[in-house]
Amino acid sequence: MVTLKINEHEVKVAEGTTILSAAKTLGINIPTLCNHPDLCVAGNCRVCVVEQKGARTLVASCATPVSEGMEIQTNSLKVRNARKHIVELLLSEHRADCTKCYKNQNCELQTLANEYSFGEHIFLDLVEDHNYVIDRSSPAFIKDDSKCIRCQRCVRTCAQLQHVSAIAVSHKGSEMKISSFHDRPMSHVVCTNCGQCVNRCPTGALTEKTYIDQVWDAIYDNDKHVVVQTAPAVRVALGEDLGYDPGERVTGKLVTALRQLGFDSVLDTDFTADLTIIEEGTELLTRLKKVLVEGDKTLALPMFTSCSPGWIKFIEHKYPHMLPNLSTCKSPQQMFGALAKTFYAKKRNLDPANVVSVSIMPCTAKKYEADRPEMRSSGYKDIDYVLTTRELAVMIKQAGIDFRTLEEGHYDSVMGVSTGAGVIFGATGGVMEAALRTAYEIVTGRPVPFKNLNIMPVRGMEGVREATIKIEGTMEEWRFLEGVELKVAIAHGLVNANKIAKAVSQGKAQYHFIEIMACPGGCLGGGGQPIPTNADIRQKRMEAIYAEDMHMDLRKSHDNPEVTAIYQEFLEKPNGHKAHELLHTHYTERESY
Amino acid sequence: MKNKGLTKVDLIFETVDVRKVMQKAFEMTSEEIIQQVLESGLKGRGGAGFPTGLKWKYTAAEKDPDKYIVCNADEGEPGTFKDREILDKVAPKVYAGMAIAGKAMGARKGFIYLRGEYRFLLPQLFVELHKFHKMIAEIGYDFNIEYRMGSGAYICGEESALFESIEGRRGEPRNKPPYPTTSGLFSKPTSINNVETLVTAMMIIEKGPLEYVKLGTKDSRGSKVFSISGDTPIPGIFELELGMTVQQFVNEFGDGDTKAVQVGGASGFCVPRKKFADTIIGFEGVPTGGSMKLFNSSRSMYNVLHNYLEFFTEESCGQCTPCRVGCQQLFKGIEKVKKGEAKSTYLNELVKLADTMKVASKCGLGQSVGNAFKSIVENFREEIIY
């Protein structure tokens, strides 16, 4: 333990603690910008400088570890002057058109400016001296360099959490900027569109590409029938943008709000999540049989999940030789889209040309996924618009809806019934758990041998997790699996996905089935979720997801009556011809550099 | 004021039997070598002036079996060209300094980070390095030196940015602590020394510290190689004993019309004529890594400052706010004042900004931009405004 004084208060903290954290234990708040709890220390914005007795210069409290006998002042004249200057300097290179900015009122620079820089600006405006460009090339997000304050949170996110490094620092001095490979547009670089950078950008330099106006236009168009689907992770996070604490489940209010916004039908991605389990579970069991029993060399094991479009783009760029290992199942969003303009339209007696399909997703990569040329199996663009959780919150505010007073609504039918297995898709390990609940029962005729169906070994926040499930007492058809130890692995965050993919690629890992989610925590930590994000917030969202699961009457995908019905009425059988046509896809090898 | 006057010295370029020195050092213990360097009072010759003996002592005290000696030959300070001359003329003495440092600290590996523009020196340097390796192996040293090339960024002369560059990353300074002596190159204990420092240390071992402390003053022991340029009839490289005043320096090197001397390059201080007699060149007065630029009355100090600020605006790594944006503000700011588009009192705001840059920047680059800015604005304010 180390004893030091901060603003004359003595405090004892563990060795290696930063001055910033030590101050926090005393309830002393030091402003920060480049610092982010998910990322390594940068110490480059200098907003958090404090005065250390005896030191030649001020020190960055986020980057300086405490030492015995240290005496710190966090609010001395010297500190205040420097901090005001730093905020003013940042503002001088930032296009501060706040009222036009998407991040207005959720901007860390704006908050600091409110505290330190009211009145006339001291310094010259440097924005016009730079030839800033706004990169709108990506379907998922917009990169506006004129709002960038070079804190490099995005750079660290992309490298440290996602192992992608689509963006990095280029040039130096006044020309220093956050750039892509050879300054290419973001649509033409190795970027997964995961949006984790967007989640951590303190200003409006990185924002999702919004489709709010297009969705309003569709809603107001009387010729259009607008269906909306909501992803599982949205219901445990939307509240954060509407004044609730993290971890609040707002499913019923979410449904009512969507109805009040004017959507013609409010449906649930969880339904196609259940459908995904049937398709993907069947695919896995079929692959196991063909590879293990029949010795089929054309099929690859282990099988990777394919729900996360960030992960899909990652493997297409980085491990294209392993594309055969990916499940051919579309993501629940895209399964929903394909069915909305076929099965649903038919059922509701609608011309699919007049159906507008909107999805509310915790994700920016879903915007890219919806634009993929493969995603038109209905004959139309299967999903017309993807909105993030954040965009939906904006729409709810625009409509003047008092969210707190809304009644609990229920999803419409068809394609609105779901099970707990569909809900847990929103958490890392959830797809695995849902798949096991179903596959185990198909093979053995009995539920998974875990209390309350909760398969605890696959849950948690550890980056890479492994579990083994022994299959015993198999039914006749699945006798070949008798006594087999089904080996599964789970990874979330692409840096962890890369660890597993690399191990599989090098033949160092013996798994049957692997779940990968591109974002930390799974979809609940997605790039479209409310800002800010940190481990604590993600943990609360995860707890809410599992609470939602426990709360459901049905907990297993194969128990979903609408799923059973859709096979009888429309899809014929799992992995059947029609299912393949609508619910499965293929992948594309992409460049890497 | 008492001072040492101007005395030319021949220590750095003196011809010595390097093998003999290496033999002598080989027979000394690590503690003896470090003790001698400590007693000599030698301070880093790159400009910052950290006591070399202490740096070596700290590095030697680290337990890690892998340590590095890095020679900083990324000579980038405007107006400095002495390291090039040292490497060109007495490279074996540089290598010897590194090997002795290696022995003192228990390091077996050394890197020389050479300024990109000095690439033309390499063929000859390699020939001499090959001979040197052979010679010290015969004596019994286990030490090896490799070259790494810079690519033209001024910031890579900053020690931790230099490490980043050698490690294959963008040259950006690191947070300190940890300092290089505990976690430097490849996160290993590292002693990074300027070219001239290493040669001086080697000469201290050769002559003994008692001989060395006869030169210089209490705060600035020994002699120093100066790179002299600007309005002088005799530009070039001169080794002088430390402790002279700027006046004595100008008497020797000036053209009779010297109005200011920029001591220490763009990151150093500007000394105006009225302060020549009272200012000692050294750590008790104006420290310098060797750059001495003389300006006569035909020069506009606005242009001088403008040139320095343009340099810093380009050469800041851009990582931290005070340096990246502060340099641009100072640069654009004096332009506005000169053109009459900003009030002359705006200079006062800029001086305050320079103070912030000094205390809040991440590394020595941003921290020293204010030196030239303030000393020129304070002494030549009318030239900046009118």
JSON list of C-alpha atoms in Angstrom, two decimals, chain A residues 417-483:
[
{"chain": "A", "resi": 417, "resn": "VAL", "atom": "CA", "xyz": [-43.55, -15.13, -30.34]},
{"chain": "A", "resi": 418, "resn": "SER", "atom": "CA", "xyz": [-40.22, -16.07, -28.85]},
{"chain": "A", "resi": 419, "resn": "THR", "atom": "CA", "xyz": [-38.56, -18.05, -26.09]},
{"chain": "A", "resi": 420, "resn": "GLY", "atom": "CA", "xyz": [-35.90, -17.35, -23.50]},
{"chain": "A", "resi": 421, "resn": "ALA", "atom": "CA", "xyz": [-33.44, -19.07, -25.79]},
{"chain": "A", "resi": 422, "resn": "GLY", "atom": "CA", "xyz": [-33.98, -16.32, -28.34]},
{"chain": "A", "resi": 423, "resn": "VAL", "atom": "CA", "xyz": [-33.50, -13.58, -25.75]},
{"chain": "A", "resi": 424, "resn": "ILE", "atom": "CA", "xyz": [-30.11, -14.81, -24.58]},
{"chain": "A", "resi": 425, "resn": "PHE", "atom": "CA", "xyz": [-28.72, -14.37, -28.10]},
{"chain": "A", "resi": 426, "resn": "GLY", "atom": "CA", "xyz": [-27.97, -10.86, -26.83]},
{"chain": "A", "resi": 427, "resn": "ALA", "atom": "CA", "xyz": [-25.26, -12.02, -24.43]},
{"chain": "A", "resi": 428, "resn": "THR", "atom": "CA", "xyz": [-21.96, -13.70, -25.13]},
{"chain": "A", "resi": 429, "resn": "GLY", "atom": "CA", "xyz": [-22.49, -17.45, -24.75]},
{"chain": "A", "resi": 430, "resn": "GLY", "atom": "CA", "xyz": [-26.21, -17.08, -25.35]},
{"chain": "A", "resi": 431, "resn": "VAL", "atom": "CA", "xyz": [-26.31, -18.59, -28.83]},
{"chain": "A", "resi": 432, "resn": "MET", "atom": "CA", "xyz": [-24.27, -21.49, -27.53]},
{"chain": "A", "resi": 433, "resn": "GLU", "atom": "CA", "xyz": [-26.60, -22.00, -24.59]},
{"chain": "A", "resi": 434, "resn": "ALA", "atom": "CA", "xyz": [-29.71, -21.78, -26.76]},
{"chain": "A", "resi": 435, "resn": "ALA", "atom": "CA", "xyz": [-28.22, -24.22, -29.26]},
{"chain": "A", "resi": 436, "resn": "LEU", "atom": "CA", "xyz": [-27.28, -26.69, -26.56]},
{"chain": "A", "resi": 437, "resn": "ARG", "atom": "CA", "xyz": [-30.74, -26.53, -24.97]},
{"chain": "A", "resi": 438, "resn": "THR", "atom": "CA", "xyz": [-32.20, -27.63, -28.29]},
{"chain": "A", "resi": 439, "resn": "ALA", "atom": "CA", "xyz": [-29.51, -29.91, -29.73]},
{"chain": "A", "resi": 440, "resn": "TYR", "atom": "CA", "xyz": [-29.12, -31.90, -26.54]},
{"chain": "A", "resi": 441, "resn": "GLU", "atom": "CA", "xyz": [-32.84, -32.52, -26.41]},
{"chain": "A", "resi": 442, "resn": "ILE", "atom": "CA", "xyz": [-33.01, -33.53, -30.08]},
{"chain": "A", "resi": 443, "resn": "VAL", "atom": "CA", "xyz": [-30.23, -36.04, -29.55]},
{"chain": "A", "resi": 444, "resn": "THR", "atom": "CA", "xyz": [-31.23, -37.46, -26.18]},
{"chain": "A", "resi": 445, "resn": "GLY", "atom": "CA", "xyz": [-34.92, -36.67, -25.89]},
{"chain": "A", "resi": 446, "resn": "ARG", "atom": "CA", "xyz": [-34.17, -35.10, -22.52]},
{"chain": "A", "resi": 447, "resn": "PRO", "atom": "CA", "xyz": [-33.55, -31.47, -21.46]},
{"chain": "A", "resi": 448, "resn": "VAL", "atom": "CA", "xyz": [-29.97, -30.36, -20.86]},
{"chain": "A", "resi": 449, "resn": "PRO", "atom": "CA", "xyz": [-28.84, -31.58, -17.45]},
{"chain": "A", "resi": 450, "resn": "PHE", "atom": "CA", "xyz": [-28.50, -28.12, -15.87]},
{"chain": "A", "resi": 451, "resn": "LYS", "atom": "CA", "xyz": [-30.63, -26.60, -13.12]},
{"chain": "A", "resi": 452, "resn": "ASN", "atom": "CA", "xyz": [-33.38, -24.43, -14.61]},
{"chain": "A", "resi": 453, "resn": "LEU", "atom": "CA", "xyz": [-31.85, -25.02, -18.05]},
{"chain": "A", "resi": 454, "resn": "ASN", "atom": "CA", "xyz": [-29.17, -22.49, -17.13]},
{"chain": "A", "resi": 455, "resn": "ILE", "atom": "CA", "xyz": [-25.94, -23.74, -18.68]},
{"chain": "A", "resi": 456, "resn": "MET", "atom": "CA", "xyz": [-23.63, -21.80, -16.40]},
{"chain": "A", "resi": 457, "resn": "PRO", "atom": "CA", "xyz": [-20.31, -23.04, -17.88]},
{"chain": "A", "resi": 458, "resn": "VAL", "atom": "CA", "xyz": [-20.92, -21.14, -21.12]},
{"chain": "A", "resi": 459, "resn": "ARG", "atom": "CA", "xyz": [-21.91, -17.89, -19.40]},
{"chain": "A", "resi": 460, "resn": "GLY", "atom": "CA", "xyz": [-19.68, -15.07, -18.16]},
{"chain": "A", "resi": 461, "resn": "MET", "atom": "CA", "xyz": [-17.51, -12.21, -19.33]},
{"chain": "A", "resi": 462, "resn": "GLU", "atom": "CA", "xyz": [-14.21, -13.97, -19.76]},
{"chain": "A", "resi": 463, "resn": "GLY", "atom": "CA", "xyz": [-12.92, -13.30, -23.28]},
{"chain": "A", "resi": 464, "resn": "VAL", "atom": "CA", "xyz": [-12.51, -16.93, -24.29]},
{"chain": "A", "resi": 465, "resn": "ARG", "atom": "CA", "xyz": [-14.44, -19.72, -22.60]},
{"chain": "A", "resi": 466, "resn": "GLU", "atom": "CA", "xyz": [-14.50, -23.45, -23.18]},
{"chain": "A", "resi": 467, "resn": "ALA", "atom": "CA", "xyz": [-16.94, -26.10, -22.07]},
{"chain": "A", "resi": 468, "resn": "THR", "atom": "CA", "xyz": [-17.47, -29.82, -22.58]},
{"chain": "A", "resi": 469, "resn": "ILE", "atom": "CA", "xyz": [-20.88, -31.48, -22.55]},
{"chain": "A", "resi": 470, "resn": "LYS", "atom": "CA", "xyz": [-20.97, -35.26, -22.40]},
{"chain": "A", "resi": 471, "resn": "ILE", "atom": "CA", "xyz": [-23.77, -36.73, -24.48]},
{"chain": "A", "resi": 472, "resn": "GLU", "atom": "CA", "xyz": [-25.33, -39.81, -22.94]},
{"chain": "A", "resi": 473, "resn": "GLY", "atom": "CA", "xyz": [-28.53, -41.79, -23.45]},
{"chain": "A", "resi": 474, "resn": "THR", "atom": "CA", "xyz": [-28.89, -40.86, -27.11]},
{"chain": "A", "resi": 475, "resn": "MET", "atom": "CA", "xyz": [-31.91, -41.69, -29.24]},
{"chain": "A", "resi": 476, "resn": "GLU", "atom": "CA", "xyz": [-31.57, -44.30, -31.94]},
{"chain": "A", "resi": 477, "resn": "GLU", "atom": "CA", "xyz": [-30.94, -41.87, -34.78]},
{"chain": "A", "resi": 478, "resn": "TRP", "atom": "CA", "xyz": [-28.10, -40.17, -32.91]},
{"chain": "A", "resi": 479, "resn": "ARG", "atom": "CA", "xyz": [-26.45, -43.27, -31.50]},
{"chain": "A", "resi": 480, "resn": "PHE", "atom": "CA", "xyz": [-23.15, -42.28, -33.09]},
{"chain": "A", "resi": 481, "resn": "LEU", "atom": "CA", "xyz": [-22.96, -39.43, -30.60]},
{"chain": "A", "resi": 482, "resn": "GLU", "atom": "CA", "xyz": [-23.28, -41.72, -27.58]},
{"chain": "A", "resi": 483, "resn": "GLY", "atom": "CA", "xyz": [-20.57, -40.90, -25.05]}
]
